[in-house]
Amino acid sequence: MAILVIAEHNNVSLHASTLNTVSAASRIASLTSSEIHVLVGGAACRAVAEAAARIAGVAKVKLADLPHLGDMTAESHAALIVAEVTNGTTAYSHILSPATSHGKNTLPRVAALLDVAQISEIIAVEDVDTFVRPFYAGNVLVTVKSSDVTKVITVRTTGFDAAISEGGTAVIEDTSATPDAKQPRLISRELSKSTRPELGAAKVIVSGGRGLGNGENFQSVLGPLADKLGAALGATRAAVDAGFVPNDYQVGQTGKIVAPQLYIAVGISGAFQHLAGMKDSKVIVAINKDPDAPIFQIADYGLVADLFTAVPEFTAAL
Amino acid sequence: MKIVVPVKRVIDYNVKVRVKADHSGVDVSNVKMSMNPFDEIAVEEAVRIKEAGNADEVIVVSCGVASCQETLRSALALGADRAIIVETDVELQPLAVAKLLAAICHKEKPQLVICGKQAIDDDANQTGQMLAALMGWGQATCASKITLNENVATVTREIDGGLETLEFPLPAVISADLRLNAPRYATLPNIMKAKKKPLETINPGALGVDVAPRLRTLKFSEPPKRGAGIKVADVAQLIDKLKHEAKVL
Ligand SMILES: Cc1cc2nc3c(=O)[nH]c(=O)nc-3n(C[C@H](O)[C@H](O)[C@H](O)COP(=O)(O)OP(=O)(O)OC[C@H]3O[C@@H](n4cnc5c(N)ncnc54)[C@H](O)[C@@H]3O)c2cc1C
Ligand SMILES: Nc1ncnc2c1ncn2[C@@H]1O[C@H](COP(=O)(O)O)[C@@H](O)[C@H]1O
């Protein structure tokens, strides 16, 4: 038996979340002494397979390089994974994907087609069949044991360290799986362009809430601070709903889950739906003019101040 | 065209959930229950599609204990036409719910299912995708915009890096994200009217679905508490602490 990790990528480069997922797979592999294989499905994506082959601990990379897989639709990728698992040469005990948009979109489909449960966003491996995952916006942790033959799992990247991305020498094998090509048509994809680091990968995050007042303030007050710190920008749902920033800035229960070294919350009240996405950050700073804001209950360093004076002062002093 | 909207009864989003002292579950005694917020958005979208003349009937479905009827009545008060409860005391996991919903879809033959992107209790984000797979339909999760034209849906989805737009033929499953719409409040006359709308009760056996859980929960626990730190007096002290105590600058 082997463990199959689904690579997250954009046909050009391997996404870092794949490394955390390989780490989770290694935890399981250490209990079962099974091999880790990485499945790379996409179009003109051999470079991704080569990067996956260099990850320490990976034994084999399965490459499905087919034009219709390039748009990353759930339909085509679920069909690929199911074909690989049911018709391929290797028997897989576990299928793991990072809990990215693509993973969350695709793996439940895979699980239903295999008639097994899917386990969402695990943060720890207790045993080959036993995993810990959050419930209720992370206010509760549950330990679940699966009775299914194939465990289909998404992995919360903040729960596992990244595997080492260099030094591995896995073989790359073209898969013989012939997935169904029926899928929706991708009309457009608008990705936010930014020179700042990605939220999921950033060591420092400067995050803003409704207290910023509008989109212009958001950029003019937080932008310079983020630039000085080499930080990513994040936001609350309230800030996104009000149109200050695009949707992919949202941190929280229903947005991104992050755990940087330093999280600076500015003009954020600290609703638990927001805390769900950032409370595992190493150091949390909160700047809020309301001394009773709940964010202060989890902040390592709280500054009660008007953000419009405190943040520029902070930026200037760095 | 018929639209099916699955709605889940969950602990209200304002309640901070607590684990029982013996770790056997979460405390649900005297806790306010509500419709899953994403499902309210899904109901609102379906009702708007009907109001725009693009659908004839909106059917809401809830799977679970008898009190899910209350949730269904709230959905009817928002403008859904009729309701189905698949009643069972068994703990339902997403695969079981998806199978029940698939059985309902085979019976009702909707052109569209709009569900919530995730239930705020299990935070699973699975049921819609599983239903689509079981029906062999296309899917669009995390929708922030839906346009229907005859039998083609165009859906904008919220994804990690931004947005994407997909186009696919119906029938299909779409899951609602937060910014799809802002749900209306039920008016008193509509709450009264909802009491008279049809509500059918079915049990899982009659649908031929085995709902036995595949995952056994061994333990419920609370995550390690993060204590409050200190309040700093000013920006200078903040920088000093970040540099010399936390060593993150
Ligand atoms: C189903 C569901 C899912 C949700 N998911 C998420 C999620 O993923 N992420 C998320 O963030 N939220 C989420 N929410 C919303 C969440 O409940 C809160 O509404 C939201 O986080 C509040 O955002 P905020 O802190 O920016 O705004 P507010 O609560 O309005 O807080 C603004 C803060 O700014 C401070 N402030 C104002 N002016 C200044 C100033 N000049 N200087 C300093 N401070 C100032 C105020 O004191 C206040 O504390 C969700 C809600 C629901 C129902
Ligand atoms: N018991 C249920 N009854 C009706 N609909 C449900 C139920 N469970 C989940 N759903 C639907 O599936 C969506 C996603 O739920 P989940 O996969 O549990 O996160 C919800 O927003 C509902 O629309």
XYZ file of C-alpha atoms and ligand atoms in Angstrom:
643
model
C 0.000 0.000 0.000
C 1.112 3.567 -0.657
C -0.052 7.083 0.188
C -1.072 9.420 -2.603
C -0.470 13.162 -2.197
C -2.234 15.457 -4.666
C 0.123 18.221 -5.814
C -1.165 21.800 -5.679
C 0.207 23.829 -8.571
C -0.617 26.177 -11.439
C 0.973 24.071 -14.240
C 4.165 26.110 -13.829
C 5.320 25.774 -10.239
C 4.623 23.550 -7.284
C 2.722 25.300 -4.489
C 4.286 25.262 -1.006
C 1.146 23.727 0.541
C 2.156 20.458 -1.155
C 5.194 20.325 1.149
C 3.085 20.486 4.324
C 0.866 17.774 2.897
C 3.868 15.524 2.224
C 4.786 16.065 5.890
C 1.367 14.823 6.992
C 1.799 11.858 4.637
C 5.204 11.137 6.182
C 3.587 10.937 9.621
C 1.250 8.245 8.321
C 4.013 6.546 6.347
C 6.155 6.277 9.471
C 3.366 4.215 11.089
C 2.778 1.915 8.119
C 6.136 1.914 6.343
C 4.397 2.715 3.080
C 5.703 4.795 0.180
C 4.602 8.322 -0.628
C 3.590 9.059 -4.211
C 2.709 12.504 -5.532
C 0.139 12.893 -8.301
C 0.675 15.863 -10.600
C -2.301 16.434 -12.884
C -2.238 19.353 -15.292
C -1.269 20.541 -18.746
C 2.347 21.126 -19.805
C 3.303 20.683 -16.172
C 6.435 18.492 -16.302
C 8.427 21.143 -14.397
C 5.997 20.695 -11.507
C 6.570 16.940 -11.536
C 10.319 17.546 -11.468
C 9.951 19.810 -8.433
C 7.757 17.201 -6.717
C 10.390 14.534 -7.400
C 12.939 16.573 -5.432
C 10.828 16.652 -2.231
C 12.529 14.616 0.485
C 10.586 11.464 1.314
C 8.710 11.110 -1.975
C 9.244 7.739 -3.690
C 7.399 8.279 -6.951
C 5.722 11.052 -8.917
C 2.770 10.143 -11.123
C 2.396 12.633 -13.931
C -0.846 13.107 -15.857
C 0.026 15.732 -18.429
C -3.169 16.187 -20.440
C -4.631 19.337 -22.026
C -8.010 19.068 -20.314
C -6.456 18.938 -16.843
C -4.894 22.395 -17.212
C -7.935 24.341 -15.986
C -7.959 22.454 -12.655
C -11.678 21.785 -12.589
C -12.938 19.515 -9.814
C -14.702 17.278 -12.323
C -11.599 16.443 -14.362
C -9.256 16.135 -11.393
C -11.631 13.982 -9.338
C -11.969 11.690 -12.369
C -8.172 11.516 -12.643
C -7.655 10.667 -8.977
C -10.389 8.037 -8.988
C -8.962 6.468 -12.155
C -5.492 6.431 -10.641
C -6.692 4.829 -7.418
C -9.019 2.243 -8.924
C -7.214 1.250 -12.153
C -3.602 2.102 -11.410
C -0.881 -0.343 -10.529
C -0.573 0.784 -6.906
C -3.085 0.293 -4.096
C -3.502 3.465 -2.062
C -4.561 3.508 1.578
C -4.695 7.300 1.886
C -5.295 10.186 -0.500
C -4.133 13.543 0.868
C -4.522 16.987 -0.595
C -3.741 20.394 0.858
C -6.929 22.162 1.992
C -6.652 24.759 -0.767
C -9.571 25.896 -2.941
C -8.645 23.153 -5.398
C -8.295 20.448 -2.747
C -11.535 21.355 -0.997
C -13.339 21.466 -4.321
C -12.026 18.140 -5.573
C -11.547 15.662 -2.715
C -15.185 15.412 -1.565
C -16.005 14.454 -5.141
C -13.314 11.779 -5.062
C -14.600 10.451 -1.734
C -18.199 10.211 -2.971
C -17.099 8.381 -6.130
C -15.135 5.918 -3.978
C -18.064 5.695 -1.505
C -15.927 6.711 1.456
C -16.025 9.598 3.919
C -13.814 12.615 3.464
C -11.969 14.050 6.438
C -11.588 17.827 6.174
C -8.624 19.938 7.243
C -6.786 17.606 9.599
C -4.273 19.271 11.924
C -2.745 16.107 13.428
C -2.260 12.414 12.695
C -2.892 10.194 15.742
C -2.782 6.851 13.980
C -3.144 5.420 10.460
C -6.908 5.791 10.731
C -7.243 8.451 13.432
C -6.963 12.188 12.856
C -7.626 15.465 14.660
C -9.616 18.210 12.992
C -11.302 21.429 14.081
C -15.072 21.886 14.436
C -17.055 25.072 15.143
C -14.508 27.560 13.825
C -11.741 25.852 15.759
C -13.498 26.224 19.130
C -13.630 22.435 19.336
C -11.155 19.774 18.220
C -12.445 16.325 17.351
C -10.486 13.121 17.087
C -12.060 10.922 14.419
C -11.392 7.314 13.473
C -12.192 6.174 9.958
C -13.531 2.739 9.104
C -13.145 3.213 5.335
C -10.602 1.261 3.286
C -9.375 4.406 1.569
C -8.959 7.520 3.680
C -9.581 10.700 1.720
C -8.182 13.672 3.601
C -7.530 17.374 3.204
C -4.658 18.774 5.240
C -4.613 22.154 6.968
C -1.156 23.385 6.107
C -0.675 25.281 9.383
C -0.861 21.941 11.230
C 2.276 20.463 9.630
C 5.771 21.761 8.920
C 6.888 21.901 5.322
C 8.794 18.869 4.009
C 12.255 19.643 2.659
C 11.854 20.674 -0.960
C 15.261 19.561 -2.209
C 17.374 16.420 -2.168
C 14.768 13.813 -3.090
C 15.235 11.674 -6.181
C 11.814 10.214 -6.903
C 11.128 8.627 -10.255
C 8.588 10.323 -12.531
C 6.129 7.962 -14.156
C 3.451 8.903 -16.666
C 0.131 7.599 -15.396
C -1.937 5.352 -17.586
C -5.149 6.658 -15.978
C -7.566 7.964 -18.586
C -9.821 10.368 -16.792
C -13.156 11.617 -18.065
C -12.832 14.921 -19.895
C -16.378 16.158 -19.221
C -16.096 19.403 -17.305
C -17.320 22.989 -17.058
C -15.781 25.600 -19.304
C -13.423 28.020 -17.608
C -14.389 31.470 -18.850
C -11.912 33.532 -16.866
C -9.688 33.560 -13.840
C -8.791 36.860 -12.226
C -5.987 36.425 -9.750
C -5.050 39.348 -7.546
C -1.681 40.651 -8.594
C 0.604 41.583 -5.794
C 4.301 41.946 -5.223
C 3.759 41.047 -1.572
C 4.101 37.476 -0.296
C 1.112 35.156 -0.418
C -0.981 35.013 2.776
C -0.396 31.301 3.269
C 3.377 31.594 2.960
C 4.058 34.944 4.653
C 6.126 35.137 7.845
C 4.492 38.430 8.748
C 0.882 39.447 8.077
C -0.613 42.895 8.514
C -4.368 42.529 8.656
C -7.029 45.208 8.629
C -10.656 45.397 9.653
C -13.610 47.706 9.416
C -11.694 50.232 11.522
C -9.755 51.236 8.395
C -12.911 52.904 7.105
C -12.389 52.473 3.360
C -10.202 50.870 0.719
C -8.002 53.916 0.225
C -7.138 54.100 3.921
C -6.564 50.372 3.947
C -3.842 50.689 1.314
C -2.369 54.015 2.429
C -2.168 53.103 6.140
C -1.355 49.392 6.022
C 0.502 49.206 2.688
C 3.678 51.043 3.840
C 3.831 48.982 7.053
C 3.470 45.743 5.087
C 6.181 46.887 2.674
C 8.606 47.674 5.485
C 8.007 44.293 7.111
C 7.903 42.309 3.864
C 4.455 41.265 5.021
C 1.328 39.989 3.311
C -1.929 41.901 3.706
C -4.981 40.217 5.208
C -8.432 41.391 6.196
C -11.621 40.571 8.063
C -14.837 39.586 6.402
C -16.258 42.996 7.309
C -13.428 44.708 5.403
C -13.942 42.458 2.379
C -17.730 42.808 2.412
C -17.368 46.583 2.561
C -15.218 46.396 -0.577
C -11.949 47.647 0.992
C -10.020 44.683 -0.470
C -10.667 41.613 -2.684
C -12.142 38.393 -1.291
C -8.873 36.480 -1.239
C -7.622 38.715 1.604
C -10.160 37.239 4.036
C -8.689 35.467 7.047
C -10.960 33.330 9.204
C -13.310 30.400 9.587
C -14.537 30.780 6.057
C -11.480 32.469 4.616
C -7.800 31.597 4.861
C -6.196 29.905 7.824
C -2.792 31.398 8.584
C -0.122 31.000 11.254
C 2.711 33.436 10.576
C 5.515 34.382 12.968
C 3.893 37.782 13.452
C 0.257 38.796 12.904
C -0.597 42.474 13.295
C -4.360 43.048 13.631
C -5.338 46.638 12.965
C -8.865 47.946 13.542
C -10.130 44.392 14.026
C -12.567 43.613 16.857
C -11.681 39.916 17.146
C -14.868 38.003 16.341
C -14.202 34.286 16.811
C -14.833 33.668 13.126
C -11.785 35.850 12.500
C -9.728 34.360 15.352
C -10.352 30.906 13.829
C -8.093 31.883 10.973
C -5.155 33.430 12.855
C -5.038 32.361 16.506
C -2.204 29.915 15.879
C 0.113 32.736 14.816
C 3.276 32.796 16.880
C 3.070 36.424 17.991
C -0.104 38.503 17.750
C -0.178 42.297 17.928
C -3.470 44.185 18.120
C -3.985 47.875 17.528
C -7.494 49.010 18.390
C -8.962 52.128 19.976
C -11.463 50.131 22.029
C -9.729 48.739 25.152
C -12.460 46.107 25.496
C -12.141 44.702 21.968
C -12.018 40.872 22.218
C -8.879 40.799 20.044
C -6.930 41.917 23.153
C -7.841 38.635 24.874
C -5.552 36.715 22.545
C -2.991 39.375 21.592
C 0.522 39.066 22.975
C 0.958 42.810 22.638
C -2.034 45.111 22.614
C -1.884 48.805 21.853
C -4.982 50.844 22.638
C -4.696 53.690 20.162
C -6.172 55.320 17.119
C -4.812 53.336 14.208
C -4.527 56.413 12.019
C -1.805 57.816 14.275
C -0.319 54.596 15.687
C 0.294 52.756 12.416
C 2.124 55.583 10.598
C 4.200 56.111 13.743
C 4.992 52.374 13.831
C 5.955 52.396 10.152
C 8.155 55.445 10.528
C 9.978 53.971 13.526
C 10.953 50.730 11.755
C -37.485 24.619 -13.411
C -37.244 23.375 -9.850
C -34.497 24.396 -7.437
C -33.648 22.277 -4.397
C -31.971 24.022 -1.451
C -30.594 21.824 1.352
C -30.667 23.631 4.711
C -28.957 22.506 7.893
C -29.976 23.273 11.447
C -26.888 24.350 13.397
C -25.959 26.104 16.622
C -26.406 29.829 15.985
C -23.241 31.510 14.735
C -23.175 33.918 17.669
C -22.898 31.130 20.240
C -19.444 30.214 21.454
C -19.600 26.441 21.621
C -18.289 24.553 24.642
C -17.159 20.973 25.017
C -18.885 18.841 27.681
C -16.755 18.077 30.716
C -16.575 14.363 29.830
C -15.377 15.103 26.233
C -18.359 13.194 24.785
C -19.670 16.059 22.697
C -20.522 19.739 22.686
C -23.021 21.279 25.037
C -26.240 21.900 23.105
C -28.616 22.309 26.037
C -30.399 25.674 25.981
C -28.324 26.777 23.028
C -29.938 28.821 20.265
C -30.280 26.924 16.982
C -30.537 28.592 13.575
C -30.304 27.923 9.884
C -26.685 27.594 8.730
C -25.825 31.157 7.532
C -24.626 29.941 4.115
C -27.918 28.112 3.617
C -29.860 31.322 4.230
C -27.832 32.833 1.414
C -28.646 29.785 -0.757
C -32.383 30.090 -0.030
C -32.269 33.818 -0.804
C -30.549 33.168 -4.135
C -33.078 30.505 -5.131
C -35.988 32.768 -4.206
C -34.465 35.623 -6.225
C -34.083 33.318 -9.231
C -37.755 32.403 -8.896
C -38.775 36.040 -8.474
C -36.875 36.872 -11.660
C -39.042 34.329 -13.476
C -36.264 31.782 -13.984
C -37.660 29.054 -11.720
C -41.106 27.705 -10.886
C -40.542 26.143 -7.508
C -38.055 26.272 -4.634
C -37.967 23.135 -2.472
C -36.042 23.206 0.810
C -34.750 19.977 2.319
C -33.320 19.333 5.757
C -31.947 16.037 7.043
C -31.852 15.329 10.744
C -33.934 15.364 13.906
C -37.604 16.404 14.009
C -36.792 19.977 15.084
C -35.250 20.628 11.645
C -38.878 21.432 10.804
C -38.381 24.811 12.482
C -35.450 25.524 10.178
C -37.561 24.512 7.200
C -40.360 26.850 8.339
C -37.853 29.726 8.424
C -36.791 28.849 4.886
C -40.440 28.805 3.807
C -40.869 32.225 5.422
C -38.005 33.520 3.265
C -39.971 32.467 0.177
C -39.391 28.775 -0.500
C -42.520 26.969 -1.730
C -42.426 23.619 0.007
C -40.259 21.604 2.343
C -39.065 18.066 2.902
C -37.598 16.760 6.126
C -35.641 13.522 5.985
C -36.091 12.639 9.597
C -33.631 10.564 11.597
C -31.947 10.611 14.979
C -28.777 9.083 13.540
C -25.776 11.445 13.466
C -25.509 12.379 9.792
C -22.150 12.858 8.107
C -21.722 14.652 4.754
C -21.626 11.445 2.655
C -24.917 10.274 4.189
C -26.528 13.686 3.649
C -25.288 13.729 0.037
C -26.841 10.299 -0.549
C -30.160 11.405 0.961
C -30.115 14.543 -1.184
C -29.274 12.450 -4.264
C -32.317 10.260 -3.553
C -34.465 13.410 -3.277
C -32.983 14.685 -6.569
C -33.887 11.440 -8.319
C -37.469 11.918 -7.090
C -37.889 15.643 -7.628
C -35.675 16.048 -10.714
C -34.516 19.626 -10.004
C -32.426 21.476 -12.580
C -30.389 23.129 -9.889
C -29.309 22.494 -6.317
C -28.002 25.481 -4.370
C -26.465 24.554 -1.022
C -24.237 26.344 1.457
C -20.472 26.206 0.977
C -19.968 24.853 4.473
C -21.908 24.082 7.616
C -20.543 26.192 10.477
C -20.735 23.276 12.918
C -18.692 20.540 11.197
C -16.936 23.059 8.879
C -16.772 20.170 6.383
C -17.325 21.894 3.022
C -18.152 18.565 1.352
C -21.842 17.886 0.879
C -22.440 19.834 -2.346
C -19.398 18.363 -4.081
C -20.394 14.848 -2.977
C -23.940 15.326 -4.227
C -22.658 16.556 -7.595
C -20.416 13.486 -7.861
C -23.210 11.073 -6.966
C -25.507 12.655 -9.566
C -22.740 12.880 -12.188
C -23.379 16.640 -12.362
C -21.071 19.610 -12.655
C -20.373 21.784 -9.644
C -19.399 25.307 -8.712
C -18.491 25.818 -5.071
C -18.066 29.124 -3.224
C -20.232 31.066 -5.667
C -20.300 34.847 -5.433
C -22.382 35.386 -8.602
C -24.811 33.193 -10.526
C -26.300 33.952 -13.940
C -28.765 31.565 -15.564
C -29.528 31.511 -19.243
C -31.867 28.735 -20.421
C -30.032 25.586 -19.410
C -26.620 27.122 -18.895
C -25.263 28.504 -15.629
C -22.414 30.997 -15.428
C -20.938 31.130 -11.958
C -18.202 33.274 -10.434
C -16.365 31.466 -7.640
C -14.152 32.726 -4.833
C -10.838 30.850 -5.029
C -7.514 31.144 -3.201
C -5.930 33.772 -5.398
C -9.058 35.670 -6.467
C -12.032 34.775 -8.634
C -12.832 32.419 -11.487
C -15.858 32.129 -13.744
C -17.178 28.804 -15.005
C -19.908 27.985 -17.455
C -21.736 24.653 -17.465
C -24.983 22.993 -18.467
C -27.703 22.244 -15.915
C -28.494 20.214 -13.892
C -25.700 21.107 -11.506
C -24.853 21.878 -7.892
C -23.786 25.356 -6.806
C -22.628 26.202 -3.283
C -23.125 29.693 -1.875
C -20.349 31.830 -0.438
C -20.833 34.839 1.838
C -20.877 37.488 -0.836
C -23.478 35.913 -3.132
C -26.224 38.081 -1.622
C -27.520 39.560 1.621
C -30.516 37.492 2.731
C -33.786 39.280 3.503
C -35.525 39.156 6.871
C -38.736 37.171 7.054
C -41.751 39.464 7.533
C -44.515 38.566 9.949
C -47.097 37.919 7.199
C -44.596 35.614 5.462
C -43.909 33.772 8.716
C -47.680 33.221 9.051
C -47.966 32.092 5.435
C -45.054 29.699 5.894
C -47.046 27.775 8.490
C -49.494 26.709 5.795
C -46.955 25.695 3.161
C -46.562 21.944 2.563
C -43.945 20.086 4.616
C -43.397 16.414 3.850
C -41.681 13.956 6.192
C -39.644 11.081 4.753
C -37.370 8.634 6.533
C -33.992 7.506 5.175
C -35.213 3.900 4.868
C -37.929 4.947 2.433
C -35.205 6.524 0.270
C -33.139 3.328 0.433
C -30.148 5.104 1.913
C -27.815 3.666 4.531
C -26.889 6.626 6.728
C -24.569 4.836 9.151
C -21.596 7.081 10.039
C -18.213 6.155 8.523
C -16.242 8.195 10.991
C -16.360 7.574 14.696
C -15.615 10.522 16.941
C -13.349 9.307 19.701
C -12.992 12.585 21.552
C -14.102 16.205 21.654
C -11.632 18.614 23.212
C -10.958 22.313 23.476
C -7.896 23.672 21.741
C -5.124 24.988 23.989
C -6.145 28.402 25.256
C -4.116 31.340 24.169
C -3.788 33.704 27.070
C -3.890 37.461 26.761
C -0.482 39.077 26.745
C 0.196 42.609 27.859
C -0.950 46.063 26.857
C 1.895 48.284 25.741
C 1.857 52.002 26.503
C 2.912 53.302 23.115
C 4.480 52.501 19.747
C 8.014 52.748 21.133
C 7.323 50.078 23.753
C 5.614 47.893 21.157
C 8.675 47.977 18.919
C 10.969 47.341 21.867
C 8.951 44.260 22.904
C 8.804 42.907 19.351
C 12.549 43.319 18.964
C 13.868 42.181 22.329
C 11.194 39.953 23.878
C 9.388 38.296 20.958
C 12.401 38.673 18.634
C 10.226 38.907 15.545
C 11.522 42.193 14.184
C -20.940 32.400 8.654
C -19.987 33.479 9.010
C -18.672 33.360 8.634
C -17.747 34.355 8.928
N -16.463 34.186 8.531
C -15.568 35.141 8.814
C -14.200 35.010 8.419
O -13.801 34.019 7.794
N -13.353 36.001 8.724
C -13.742 37.138 9.417
O -12.909 38.007 9.662
N -15.014 37.282 9.788
C -15.941 36.325 9.504
N -17.236 36.525 9.879
C -17.639 37.846 10.404
C -17.342 38.064 11.870
O -18.402 37.541 12.637
C -17.217 39.586 12.185
O -18.373 40.241 11.765
C -16.014 40.244 11.499
O -14.834 39.489 11.702
C -15.816 41.643 12.048
O -14.814 42.316 11.316
P -14.050 43.578 11.909
O -13.314 43.191 13.133
O -13.264 44.180 10.790
O -15.208 44.621 12.189
P -15.805 45.162 13.553
O -16.293 44.060 14.391
O -16.768 46.223 13.164
O -14.576 45.811 14.305
C -13.923 46.996 13.911
C -12.926 47.362 15.012
O -12.168 48.472 14.600
C -11.925 49.309 15.735
N -11.662 50.659 15.248
C -12.508 51.486 14.568
N -11.892 52.636 14.264
C -10.636 52.562 14.770
C -9.532 53.469 14.799
N -9.594 54.660 14.216
N -8.408 53.060 15.410
C -8.333 51.826 16.018
N -9.356 50.963 16.013
C -10.491 51.321 15.405
C -13.192 49.212 16.563
O -12.923 49.503 17.919
C -13.589 47.737 16.335
O -13.074 46.902 17.361
C -18.165 35.519 9.617
C -19.487 35.633 10.024
C -20.401 34.634 9.734
C -21.815 34.783 10.173
N -28.210 17.638 7.525
C -28.308 18.434 6.451
N -29.531 18.716 5.932
C -29.647 19.524 4.854
N -28.607 20.083 4.234
C -27.377 19.833 4.700
C -27.157 18.999 5.824
N -25.827 18.915 6.035
C -25.240 19.679 5.092
N -26.171 20.238 4.278
C -25.929 21.150 3.133
O -24.594 21.021 2.702
C -23.882 22.252 2.889
C -22.440 21.977 3.248
O -22.355 21.272 4.466
P -21.005 20.555 4.969
O -20.537 19.717 3.851
O -21.443 19.762 6.168
O -20.062 21.654 5.336
C -24.698 23.000 3.935
O -24.471 24.391 3.840
C -26.116 22.600 3.555
O -26.573 23.327 2.421
